Short mmCIF file of C-alpha atoms and ligand atoms in Angstrom, two decimals:
data_model
loop_
_atom_site.label_atom_id
_atom_site.label_comp_id
_atom_site.label_asym_id
_atom_site.label_seq_id
_atom_site.Cartn_x
_atom_site.Cartn_y
_atom_site.Cartn_z
CA MET A 1 100.67 83.27 44.78
CA HIS A 2 102.31 79.85 44.72
CA THR A 3 101.17 76.89 42.52
CA LEU A 4 102.34 73.32 42.34
CA ARG A 5 103.21 72.36 38.85
CA ASP A 6 99.87 70.53 38.38
CA GLY A 7 98.35 74.04 38.89
CA THR A 8 97.07 73.66 42.48
CA PRO A 9 97.31 76.82 44.25
CA LEU A 10 98.95 77.01 47.66
CA PRO A 11 98.56 79.91 50.22
CA HIS A 12 101.25 82.70 50.17
CA VAL A 13 102.57 81.88 53.60
CA GLY A 14 102.35 78.47 55.52
CA PHE A 15 102.51 77.79 59.30
CA GLY A 16 105.45 76.33 60.93
CA THR A 17 104.33 74.28 63.75
CA TYR A 18 107.88 73.33 65.28
CA PRO A 19 108.07 73.27 68.53
CA LEU A 20 104.43 73.69 69.34
CA ARG A 21 103.27 71.06 71.64
CA GLY A 22 100.76 70.22 74.42
CA GLU A 23 97.67 72.33 75.11
CA GLU A 24 99.81 75.33 74.57
CA GLY A 25 100.46 74.02 71.24
CA VAL A 26 97.02 73.22 70.14
CA THR A 27 96.06 76.79 71.21
CA ALA A 28 98.86 78.41 69.09
CA ILE A 29 97.95 76.24 66.15
CA THR A 30 94.18 76.84 66.58
CA SER A 31 94.95 80.55 66.61
CA ALA A 32 96.98 80.38 63.28
CA LEU A 33 94.08 78.62 61.59
CA GLU A 34 91.67 81.29 63.09
CA VAL A 35 93.70 84.10 61.90
CA GLY A 36 93.73 82.74 58.34
CA TYR A 37 96.40 80.19 57.83
CA ARG A 38 95.41 77.23 55.65
CA TYR A 39 98.78 75.27 55.32
CA LEU A 40 100.17 73.63 58.60
CA ASP A 41 103.78 72.45 58.31
CA THR A 42 104.55 69.33 60.76
CA ALA A 43 106.56 66.21 61.03
CA VAL A 44 106.91 62.89 62.62
CA ASN A 45 110.00 64.32 64.50
CA TYR A 46 108.24 67.49 65.85
CA ASP A 47 106.28 65.12 68.19
CA ASN A 48 103.31 67.46 67.62
CA GLU A 49 100.97 65.59 64.97
CA ARG A 50 98.20 64.92 67.67
CA GLU A 51 98.37 68.74 68.54
CA VAL A 52 98.01 69.66 64.64
CA GLY A 53 94.94 67.21 64.09
CA GLU A 54 93.47 68.51 67.40
CA ALA A 55 93.90 72.25 66.13
CA LEU A 56 92.31 71.32 63.04
CA ARG A 57 89.35 69.74 64.45
CA ARG A 58 88.94 72.85 67.18
CA SER A 59 89.08 75.49 64.40
CA GLY A 60 85.84 73.83 62.76
CA LEU A 61 87.39 74.27 59.25
CA PRO A 62 86.30 72.14 56.57
CA ARG A 63 88.99 69.62 56.11
CA GLU A 64 89.30 70.56 52.47
CA GLU A 65 90.18 74.14 53.34
CA VAL A 66 93.44 73.43 55.15
CA LEU A 67 96.49 71.77 53.57
CA VAL A 68 98.45 69.44 56.00
CA ALA A 69 102.12 68.50 55.43
CA THR A 70 104.11 66.09 57.53
CA LYS A 71 107.53 64.60 57.01
CA LEU A 72 108.97 61.08 57.01
CA PRO A 73 112.08 60.64 59.57
CA GLY A 74 115.30 59.46 58.88
CA ARG A 75 114.68 56.16 60.37
CA ALA A 76 111.91 55.37 58.11
CA HIS A 77 113.44 55.48 54.73
CA GLU A 78 113.32 51.64 53.75
CA ARG A 79 110.15 51.30 51.70
CA ALA A 80 107.94 49.10 54.30
CA SER A 81 109.06 51.60 57.32
CA ALA A 82 107.99 54.72 55.22
CA ILE A 83 104.72 53.37 54.28
CA ALA A 84 103.92 52.52 58.12
CA SER A 85 105.28 55.78 59.10
CA VAL A 86 102.63 57.63 56.90
CA GLU A 87 99.99 55.30 58.29
CA GLN A 88 100.89 56.16 61.75
CA SER A 89 101.04 59.93 60.93
CA LEU A 90 97.50 59.45 59.47
CA GLU A 91 96.37 57.96 62.95
CA ARG A 92 97.95 60.57 64.90
CA LEU A 93 96.51 63.55 62.87
CA GLY A 94 93.03 61.73 62.80
CA LEU A 95 92.99 62.12 59.01
CA ASP A 96 92.26 59.93 56.02
CA ARG A 97 94.62 61.40 53.69
CA LEU A 98 97.51 63.76 54.16
CA ASP A 99 98.26 66.68 51.60
CA LEU A 100 101.98 66.45 51.30
CA VAL A 101 104.52 64.22 52.96
CA LEU A 102 107.88 65.33 52.55
CA VAL A 103 111.17 63.28 53.10
CA HIS A 104 112.48 65.19 56.10
CA TRP A 105 116.37 65.05 55.60
CA PRO A 106 118.32 62.85 52.72
CA ASN A 107 120.73 61.57 55.20
CA PRO A 108 123.07 60.31 52.19
CA SER A 109 125.46 58.09 54.06
CA LYS A 110 122.39 55.79 54.40
CA GLY A 111 121.74 55.87 50.79
CA ARG A 112 118.08 55.41 50.82
CA TYR A 113 116.75 59.00 50.00
CA VAL A 114 115.46 57.67 46.37
CA GLU A 115 113.74 54.65 48.02
CA ALA A 116 112.05 57.02 50.40
CA VAL A 117 110.57 59.11 47.64
CA GLU A 118 109.60 55.84 45.67
CA ALA A 119 107.63 54.66 49.14
CA LEU A 120 105.91 57.95 49.12
CA ILE A 121 104.96 57.76 45.65
CA GLU A 122 103.55 54.50 46.49
CA CYS A 123 101.46 56.07 49.21
CA ARG A 124 100.06 58.59 46.81
CA GLU A 125 99.08 55.63 44.47
CA ARG A 126 97.29 54.08 47.47
CA GLY A 127 95.44 57.25 48.14
CA LEU A 128 97.23 58.03 51.33
CA VAL A 129 98.66 61.27 50.44
CA ARG A 130 98.10 63.80 47.49
CA TRP A 131 101.47 65.23 46.84
CA VAL A 132 105.15 63.82 47.29
CA GLY A 133 107.78 66.33 48.48
CA THR A 134 111.44 66.51 49.89
CA SER A 135 113.21 68.57 52.25
CA ASN A 136 117.02 69.52 52.43
CA TYR A 137 117.44 67.71 49.15
CA THR A 138 120.21 69.03 47.22
CA PRO A 139 120.30 69.19 43.38
CA ALA A 140 122.05 66.07 42.96
CA HIS A 141 119.62 64.49 45.24
CA LEU A 142 116.68 65.77 42.96
CA ARG A 143 118.34 64.80 39.70
CA GLU A 144 118.78 61.12 41.07
CA VAL A 145 115.15 61.13 42.10
CA VAL A 146 113.86 62.37 38.66
CA ALA A 147 116.30 59.67 37.14
CA ALA A 148 114.88 56.92 39.13
CA THR A 149 111.15 57.78 39.45
CA GLY A 150 110.60 59.90 36.34
CA GLU A 151 109.22 62.67 38.37
CA ALA A 152 110.43 65.59 40.70
CA PRO A 153 109.09 66.10 44.07
CA VAL A 154 106.23 68.86 43.83
CA LEU A 155 108.32 71.00 46.47
CA ASN A 156 111.64 70.85 48.48
CA GLN A 157 111.68 72.63 51.78
CA VAL A 158 115.01 74.03 52.44
CA GLU A 159 116.77 76.40 54.95
CA CYS A 160 116.29 79.85 53.54
CA HIS A 161 116.64 83.33 55.05
CA PRO A 162 118.56 86.62 54.26
CA LEU A 163 122.00 85.09 55.61
CA PHE A 164 121.43 81.99 53.48
CA PRO A 165 119.30 82.69 50.59
CA GLN A 166 119.89 79.74 48.46
CA ALA A 167 120.70 81.44 45.37
CA ASP A 168 122.28 78.31 43.54
CA LEU A 169 119.23 76.07 44.34
CA LEU A 170 116.46 78.20 43.05
CA PRO A 171 117.23 77.82 39.33
CA VAL A 172 117.47 73.97 39.68
CA HIS A 173 114.06 74.11 41.32
CA GLU A 174 112.73 76.37 38.64
CA GLU A 175 114.08 74.10 35.86
CA LEU A 176 112.62 70.64 37.51
CA GLY A 177 109.24 72.47 38.40
CA ILE A 178 109.84 72.10 41.92
CA LEU A 179 108.35 74.87 44.66
CA THR A 180 110.67 76.18 47.04
CA GLN A 181 109.60 76.30 50.76
CA ALA A 182 111.56 78.15 53.28
CA TRP A 183 112.04 76.58 56.70
CA SER A 184 113.44 79.31 59.41
CA PRO A 185 112.41 81.90 56.94
CA LEU A 186 112.68 84.77 59.29
CA GLY A 187 116.21 83.24 60.43
CA LYS A 188 115.18 82.53 64.00
CA ARG A 189 117.98 83.44 66.37
CA GLN A 190 120.12 85.19 63.64
CA ALA A 191 117.17 87.11 62.22
CA GLN A 192 118.47 90.17 60.48
CA TYR A 193 115.70 92.59 61.74
CA ASP A 194 118.47 95.35 62.26
CA ALA A 195 120.33 94.99 58.84
CA ALA A 196 120.06 98.04 56.93
CA PRO A 197 118.59 96.36 53.72
CA VAL A 198 115.64 95.17 55.91
CA LEU A 199 115.08 98.04 58.09
CA ALA A 200 115.15 100.66 55.36
CA PRO A 201 112.18 99.16 53.44
CA ALA A 202 110.33 98.25 56.68
CA GLN A 203 110.64 102.06 57.63
CA ARG A 204 109.76 103.30 54.03
CA LEU A 205 106.56 100.97 54.00
CA GLY A 206 105.58 101.33 57.69
CA VAL A 207 105.62 97.52 57.99
CA SER A 208 107.77 95.37 60.60
CA PRO A 209 111.25 93.78 59.49
CA ALA A 210 109.69 90.39 59.68
CA GLN A 211 107.09 91.42 57.11
CA VAL A 212 109.97 92.63 54.97
CA ILE A 213 111.69 89.50 55.09
CA LEU A 214 108.62 87.46 54.22
CA ARG A 215 107.57 89.66 51.49
CA TRP A 216 111.34 89.09 50.14
CA HIS A 217 110.85 85.44 49.91
CA LEU A 218 107.47 85.98 48.06
CA GLN A 219 109.01 88.26 45.72
CA ARG A 220 111.73 85.36 45.05
CA GLY A 221 108.87 82.83 44.27
CA ILE A 222 109.38 81.17 47.67
CA MET A 223 106.78 79.89 49.93
CA PRO A 224 107.81 80.72 53.79
CA LEU A 225 106.74 78.79 56.63
CA PRO A 226 107.19 81.00 59.64
CA LYS A 227 106.31 79.85 63.20
CA SER A 228 104.96 82.16 65.89
CA GLY A 229 103.12 81.21 69.04
CA THR A 230 101.77 84.75 69.14
CA PRO A 231 98.55 85.54 67.57
CA GLN A 232 99.55 89.18 66.80
CA ARG A 233 102.85 88.00 64.99
CA GLN A 234 100.94 85.18 63.45
CA ARG A 235 98.58 87.86 61.93
CA ASP A 236 101.48 90.09 60.72
CA ASN A 237 103.33 87.11 59.22
CA LEU A 238 100.37 86.43 56.99
CA ASP A 239 99.74 90.09 56.28
CA VAL A 240 102.34 90.75 53.64
CA LEU A 241 100.37 90.65 50.35
CA GLY A 242 100.09 94.45 50.32
CA VAL A 243 103.86 94.98 50.87
CA GLU A 244 105.91 95.46 47.67
CA LEU A 245 109.64 95.84 47.87
CA THR A 246 111.48 97.26 44.95
CA GLU A 247 113.83 94.98 42.83
CA GLN A 248 116.87 96.86 44.41
CA GLU A 249 115.68 96.14 48.00
CA VAL A 250 115.08 92.53 47.22
CA ALA A 251 118.67 92.13 45.64
CA ALA A 252 120.03 94.18 48.90
CA ILE A 253 118.37 91.78 51.34
CA SER A 254 119.82 88.67 49.12
CA ALA A 255 123.42 90.45 49.35
CA LEU A 256 123.21 89.80 53.06
CA GLY A 257 123.77 86.12 52.28
CA ARG A 258 126.93 84.30 53.45
CA GLU A 259 128.33 81.12 52.42
CA ASP A 260 128.58 80.11 56.13
CA GLY A 261 125.32 81.72 56.70
CA ARG A 262 123.27 78.41 57.72
CA LEU A 263 121.83 78.60 61.38
CA PHE A 264 123.52 75.49 62.44
CA ASP A 265 125.71 73.13 60.81
CA GLY A 266 122.59 71.87 58.58
CA ASP A 267 124.51 71.06 55.22
CA PRO A 268 122.51 68.19 53.89
CA GLU A 269 125.43 66.56 52.55
CA THR A 270 126.72 65.96 56.08
CA HIS A 271 124.02 66.67 58.58
CA GLU A 272 121.78 63.68 59.10
CA GLU A 273 118.59 63.26 61.40
CA MET A 274 117.07 60.27 62.15
N1 NAP B 1 112.37 70.74 57.10
C1 NAP B 1 113.24 71.07 58.05
O1 NAP B 1 114.43 70.39 58.09
C2 NAP B 1 112.99 72.19 59.01
C3 NAP B 1 114.14 72.64 60.00
C4 NAP B 1 113.53 73.77 60.71
C5 NAP B 1 112.20 74.11 60.68
N2 NAP B 1 111.15 73.67 59.85
C6 NAP B 1 110.11 74.37 59.73
O2 NAP B 1 110.12 75.60 59.46
C7 NAP B 1 109.21 76.18 60.52
C8 NAP B 1 109.92 77.74 60.85
O3 NAP B 1 111.11 77.86 61.38
P1 NAP B 1 111.90 78.12 62.68
O4 NAP B 1 110.60 78.20 63.58
O5 NAP B 1 113.12 77.32 62.94
O6 NAP B 1 111.85 79.52 62.20
P2 NAP B 1 111.29 80.91 62.14
O7 NAP B 1 110.07 80.77 61.53
O8 NAP B 1 112.21 81.93 61.24
O9 NAP B 1 111.40 81.78 63.38
C9 NAP B 1 110.66 81.50 64.48
C10 NAP B 1 110.81 82.37 65.50
O10 NAP B 1 110.81 83.74 65.18
C11 NAP B 1 109.92 84.46 65.98
N3 NAP B 1 108.85 85.22 65.31
C12 NAP B 1 107.86 84.90 64.66
N4 NAP B 1 107.35 85.82 63.96
C13 NAP B 1 107.82 87.00 64.19
C14 NAP B 1 107.60 88.38 63.95
N5 NAP B 1 106.76 88.56 63.23
N6 NAP B 1 108.60 89.04 64.56
C15 NAP B 1 109.52 88.59 65.39
N7 NAP B 1 109.79 87.45 65.70
C16 NAP B 1 108.97 86.60 65.21
C17 NAP B 1 109.23 83.20 66.68
O11 NAP B 1 108.77 83.63 68.06
P3 NAP B 1 107.21 83.65 68.51
O12 NAP B 1 106.74 82.22 68.61
O13 NAP B 1 107.47 84.10 70.18
O14 NAP B 1 106.66 84.60 67.97
C18 NAP B 1 110.29 82.35 66.61
O15 NAP B 1 111.01 82.40 67.91
C19 NAP B 1 109.34 75.29 61.67
O16 NAP B 1 108.16 75.52 62.58
C20 NAP B 1 109.04 74.11 60.92
O17 NAP B 1 107.89 73.93 60.64
C21 NAP B 1 111.74 72.66 58.84
#
């Protein structure tokens, strides 16, 4: 369903692990692997890399069957700190190599979002990570990265849901060969489960509104990362390959988008996370 630009296939839906922590978190993440997720999204700042590693071991799945992605925190953009952060993530996860490391937020006022990507490229060259990605990078940040390093991140993980569909960013990603991943793909507290453009196809197809929203992402070429601590919802969120929306239905859901539709004031030009 999705491929990185080197041709590597990625699962149609990945599993978001924030804020799953502690024994309850391990149980929920293990359940996600049991119901079929093969891509786990974590971050240093989620404080749950140990739980992700433990769930992976408990699942008994061969390491190569599951893709594990973590993120570099804003306080570690400087080259040596970034490399140390990746090494610490590997230790917490109990892994020899990460599949992906993403720079979590660009934090433009610090001016090190290119250096952070360069450090991750160095980690890739040292065999610590297979692919380098970004999160919350704007088109300008992405173009600066390409100008400095000669390559674009393989994916950029951004806020994307019916109230904030990222219509302007998608063509830039396509031009640069970047896969779009959606964080808060369901829209979390502001999920549009009762909105007519979501409800109508749900009723027509006999599926849940959440499944319609996830399918909307897929038909736009986006890899969603829904989080659920509930095994039944985990299963439903994965079970969207048989759902097919019409072009008009996709467009009607996209039309729910609003300029001020972000869940919180998470504009990466101004919002910074350390
Ligand atoms: N890169 C970034 O800056 C960034 C920022 C935010 C998030 N993320 C990533 O994106 C992932 C997902 O984002 P998110 O957790 O904010 O939002 P989300 O996945 O859109 O929404 C999660 C919420 O929806 C509920 N839910 C899940 N499936 C459902 C279903 N089928 N029907 C009804 N409700 C359902 C969950 O509750 P239950 O658990 O009770 O099912 C939870 O409350 C995170 O876990 C994290 O990995 C990244």
